[in-house]
Each structure stands twice: as structure tokens, then as C-alpha cells.
Amino acid sequence: MVTPRKPPLTPDASGFNVYARECPARMVLDRIGDKWALLVLDRLRHDAARFNAIRRDIGGISQKVLSQVLKNLERDGLVLRTVHATVPVAVTYSLTPLGETLTQAAASLIHWAESHMAQIQHAQRLYDDRLAATSL
Amino acid sequence: MVTPRKPPLTPDASGFNVYARECPARMVLDRIGDKWALLVLDRLRHDAARFNAIRRDIGGISQKVLSQVLKNLERDGLVLRTVHATVPVAVTYSLTPLGETLTQAAASLIHWAESHMAQIQHAQRLYDDRLAATSL
DNA sequence: TCACCTGGTTTCATATTGAAACCAGGTTTC
DNA sequence: GAAACCTGGTTTCAATATGAAACCAGGTGA
């Protein structure tokens, strides 16, 4: 039986609860429940990449934010930062085994947006038209 | 065969690409790739709820942010706002069929944080210790 | 030498957030 | 019947986060 969770949610078996603001799990959610982090995780899903390659692939991400996101993901053990002892040095980022356990969910979320755009845009038009109508 | 996607990512079959900053799909990701939106979607997964009930269940969310998130989700067609013609009026929020297609992915992400906390905290300790060691 | 890569950090102006106050109703308590 | 407390929000304002750009040390190639 799949455990049904009805909020206010009971904690996880190990006692963690994202619904509680002070819970460590919530703090992790603060970092992974973020568009940039999700895009980075998805970008690393198939191959490791260098800092500037990631930056070029993810349109609109700034160096500062990418740097912060990568540091956070590294600290949480999701991403591995490797400095290659070449000349000149190259820095690559890759997923850890732990990070790989998250990418499926991350990719699903990202992918969902792309595959449901028709319905979303339809809803947006209805909403905007209805709003314009009521304000007249 | 699962289509492997190697970034810089080719657009979706319908032409949408979250990796492109100006793509409508990216703008949707801006809204759903957000911890508050994910928590709200998860909260509504099992039953509809009133504004203040959602607010109480999601620790730390402000009225302002909840109001904004719900408006965005409603405009994108994920959440339905219903004003019940009772006295006094009650306002409930529930998932639309479109919203239900997203909740599995949202729940997976949220749930992941809770169920992997031991490994995450272990990684954090390693990272922090290593950082403290190098700065000495 | 000049220009341009690498992987970042710093600066600063602007946009977002969060806490709190406020609001118009309605209800319950005493 | 008035004080206090629900409802579902909006407004205000200070603090925080973000983004664009400059800057940096080091290396490469022309």
C-alpha cells in the first residue's frame, strides 16, 4: 500500500518533513526546488561538463548564480567538482550516484513544461481574456 | 528507445526548449521550478483546500507569496479557484486535470529531499570539514 | 604584444521576498 | 452589542537575492 500523505503532513519515516520551515529537508528543498538547480542537474544528466560549457548551455544563467548553484549542489553531495591536473587545468562537474537518484524527478519536471505548453497557453488565454472581461 | 537528450538541448517535438531563456516553456519553469509552487501542488495532491488551510500547512509561507503562487498556478491552468456561494463565502483551491499530470513529478522532488537526508547530511559534513581544513 | 580563452569573485543597481500592517466582510463569545 | 477572532486577501516597506558587468589570475594562440 502506498502511504497516503494528507497534510499537515506527517514526517518521513526518518522524521524529516519538508512542510516544516525549520526542517533540514526543507532547506534542501530550498536549494533543489529552484529552476537553475534543476536545469544544472538536467544538463549533467548525460555527461559531465565544464563550467563555461554549462553556462553556455543554460541560456540566461549568470556566472555568479551558476557558481553558487554548483557550490550548493556539491556541498549536498549531488555534484562532483573535479580539477584535472592538466596544463592548463580543467574543471569538470559531474553527477554523483546520489545526484543521479534525483535527476529523474528533476528531468520530469523540466520536461513537463515543454510537453504541456499547448494546454498551458490555452489556459493562459482563457484566464487573461476572462480577466480583461471582468475589468471592463 | 528513450530519446537521449544531450544539451545544448534540441527543442521538444513541438519546438519548446526550457534551455532557451526566451522560450515560453522556460517561463513556465520559472513558476513551477520554485519551492513554494511545488509545496502547494503537493499540498493539493490529495484534497482541495482553502487559502488559510494551505497557508497553515506550508510552514513559513507568507500570505503574499501564497497569493501570488496560486494566481500563477491558476493562470497556467494547474489549479482551479472556486468561490462557493455560501454565507459566508468560502474559497477553495484544487488541482485541475492538467495540474494532476504534474504532481507526481513535484511530489517525487519534494519526497526525495526527505528520503535522502542521511546521505545529504553526510556529504555536507565532509564538505564543511574539508573546507575548514583547507582554510587553516 | 594583443586578443581571447579558462574559472571564477566582486561590485552595484535593481527586482524579489518576507514580515507586518491593513482591509472588508462575517461569526462567535460574553 | 461590542470585543475578539475568523475569512481571503492587498499594501507597505525593509531586507535579501538576483543579474549584468567589471574585474582577476593564469594560460593559449596569432
Tab-separated table of N, CA, C and O (backbone and C1' of nucleotides) in Angstrom, chain A residues 21, chain B residues 36 51 54-55 58-70, chain C residues 17-21, chain D residues 9-12:
chain	number	residue	atom	x	y	z
A	21	ARG	N	9.125	24.504	8.281
A	21	ARG	CA	10.088	25.503	7.808
A	21	ARG	C	11.499	25.298	8.345
A	21	ARG	O	12.467	25.673	7.698
B	36	TRP	N	7.965	26.982	-3.339
B	36	TRP	CA	6.604	27.244	-2.848
B	36	TRP	C	5.574	26.634	-3.773
B	36	TRP	O	4.599	26.017	-3.314
B	51	PHE	N	-7.681	28.741	1.277
B	51	PHE	CA	-6.482	29.572	1.317
B	51	PHE	C	-5.726	29.469	2.644
B	51	PHE	O	-4.533	29.146	2.680
B	54	ILE	N	-4.100	26.031	3.435
B	54	ILE	CA	-2.827	25.822	2.737
B	54	ILE	C	-1.726	26.587	3.460
B	54	ILE	O	-0.640	26.061	3.705
B	55	ARG	N	-2.051	27.798	3.817
B	55	ARG	CA	-1.071	28.635	4.495
B	55	ARG	C	-0.594	28.014	5.805
B	55	ARG	O	0.592	28.034	6.123
B	58	ILE	N	1.711	24.785	5.036
B	58	ILE	CA	3.050	25.011	4.499
B	58	ILE	C	3.774	25.995	5.404
B	58	ILE	O	3.592	27.203	5.306
B	59	GLY	N	4.572	25.456	6.284
B	59	GLY	CA	5.236	26.299	7.282
B	59	GLY	C	6.116	27.361	6.651
B	59	GLY	O	6.973	27.061	5.816
B	60	GLY	N	5.893	28.605	7.050
B	60	GLY	CA	6.779	29.667	6.604
B	60	GLY	C	6.348	30.410	5.368
B	60	GLY	O	6.995	31.376	4.971
B	61	ILE	N	5.276	29.980	4.720
B	61	ILE	CA	4.849	30.706	3.518
B	61	ILE	C	4.069	31.949	3.942
B	61	ILE	O	3.269	31.907	4.871
B	62	SER	N	4.333	33.066	3.284
B	62	SER	CA	3.619	34.297	3.619
B	62	SER	C	2.347	34.381	2.772
B	62	SER	O	2.239	33.753	1.725
B	63	GLN	N	1.422	35.170	3.255
B	63	GLN	CA	0.170	35.329	2.515
B	63	GLN	C	0.430	35.874	1.133
B	63	GLN	O	-0.186	35.452	0.155
B	64	LYS	N	1.340	36.821	1.060
B	64	LYS	CA	1.633	37.460	-0.213
B	64	LYS	C	2.147	36.446	-1.235
B	64	LYS	O	1.648	36.386	-2.366
B	65	VAL	N	3.104	35.654	-0.826
B	65	VAL	CA	3.680	34.670	-1.740
B	65	VAL	C	2.655	33.602	-2.092
B	65	VAL	O	2.533	33.219	-3.261
B	66	LEU	N	1.898	33.143	-1.118
B	66	LEU	CA	0.886	32.132	-1.415
B	66	LEU	C	-0.121	32.678	-2.425
B	66	LEU	O	-0.492	31.987	-3.382
B	67	SER	N	-0.522	33.898	-2.230
B	67	SER	CA	-1.464	34.528	-3.145
B	67	SER	C	-0.903	34.598	-4.561
B	67	SER	O	-1.583	34.254	-5.535
B	68	GLN	N	0.362	34.984	-4.676
B	68	GLN	CA	0.998	35.073	-5.987
B	68	GLN	C	1.135	33.706	-6.646
B	68	GLN	O	0.831	33.529	-7.831
B	69	VAL	N	1.600	32.738	-5.867
B	69	VAL	CA	1.799	31.387	-6.392
B	69	VAL	C	0.482	30.808	-6.891
B	69	VAL	O	0.409	30.245	-7.988
B	70	LEU	N	-0.568	30.968	-6.095
B	70	LEU	CA	-1.866	30.428	-6.505
B	70	LEU	C	-2.375	31.106	-7.766
B	70	LEU	O	-2.927	30.453	-8.654
C	17	DT	P	10.090	36.055	-5.600
C	17	DT	O5'	10.319	36.438	-4.064
C	17	DT	C5'	11.627	36.329	-3.531
C	17	DT	C4'	11.644	36.605	-2.045
C	17	DT	C3'	10.446	36.036	-1.286
C	17	DT	O3'	10.965	35.120	-0.343
C	17	DT	C1'	10.847	38.356	-0.744
C	18	DG	P	10.016	34.351	0.704
C	18	DG	O5'	9.893	35.426	1.868
C	18	DG	C5'	11.074	35.915	2.501
C	18	DG	C4'	10.718	36.621	3.774
C	18	DG	C3'	9.551	36.014	4.534
C	18	DG	O3'	9.913	36.050	5.910
C	18	DG	C1'	9.030	38.262	3.911
C	19	DA	P	8.909	35.595	7.065
C	19	DA	O5'	8.504	36.983	7.740
C	19	DA	C5'	9.527	37.910	8.101
C	19	DA	C4'	8.896	39.140	8.721
C	19	DA	C3'	7.748	38.861	9.686
C	19	DA	O3'	7.925	39.706	10.810
C	19	DA	C1'	7.003	40.280	7.927
C	20	DA	P	6.886	39.667	12.067
C	20	DA	O5'	5.925	40.907	11.792
C	20	DA	C5'	6.480	42.164	11.426
C	20	DA	C4'	5.401	43.058	10.859
C	20	DA	C3'	4.079	42.997	11.619
C	20	DA	O3'	3.901	44.233	12.297
C	20	DA	C1'	3.766	43.048	9.254
C	21	DA	P	2.579	44.578	13.163
C	21	DA	O5'	1.737	45.525	12.176
C	21	DA	C5'	2.376	46.623	11.545
C	21	DA	C4'	1.483	47.171	10.441
C	21	DA	C3'	0.051	47.475	10.900
C	21	DA	O3'	-0.288	48.802	10.508
C	21	DA	C1'	0.026	46.101	8.962
D	9	DG	P	-8.492	34.692	-2.138
D	9	DG	O5'	-7.034	34.885	-1.522
D	9	DG	C5'	-6.188	35.989	-1.832
D	9	DG	C4'	-6.736	37.319	-1.332
D	9	DG	C3'	-5.828	38.492	-1.634
D	9	DG	O3'	-6.141	39.035	-2.899
D	9	DG	C1'	-6.776	38.628	0.566
D	10	DT	P	-5.087	39.838	-3.732
D	10	DT	O5'	-4.881	41.196	-2.923
D	10	DT	C5'	-5.885	42.189	-2.989
D	10	DT	C4'	-5.379	43.446	-2.287
D	10	DT	C3'	-4.136	44.070	-2.933
D	10	DT	O3'	-4.365	45.467	-3.002
D	10	DT	C1'	-3.725	43.632	-0.653
D	11	DT	P	-3.291	46.419	-3.731
D	11	DT	O5'	-2.487	47.041	-2.488
D	11	DT	C5'	-3.199	47.626	-1.401
D	11	DT	C4'	-2.214	48.129	-0.354
D	11	DT	C3'	-0.948	48.788	-0.910
D	11	DT	O3'	-0.789	50.022	-0.228
D	11	DT	C1'	-0.366	47.109	0.655
D	12	DT	P	0.336	51.087	-0.732
D	12	DT	O5'	1.455	50.955	0.408
D	12	DT	C5'	1.061	50.930	1.780
D	12	DT	C4'	2.243	50.520	2.653
D	12	DT	C3'	3.592	51.086	2.224
D	12	DT	O3'	4.173	51.719	3.348
D	12	DT	C1'	3.765	48.773	2.629
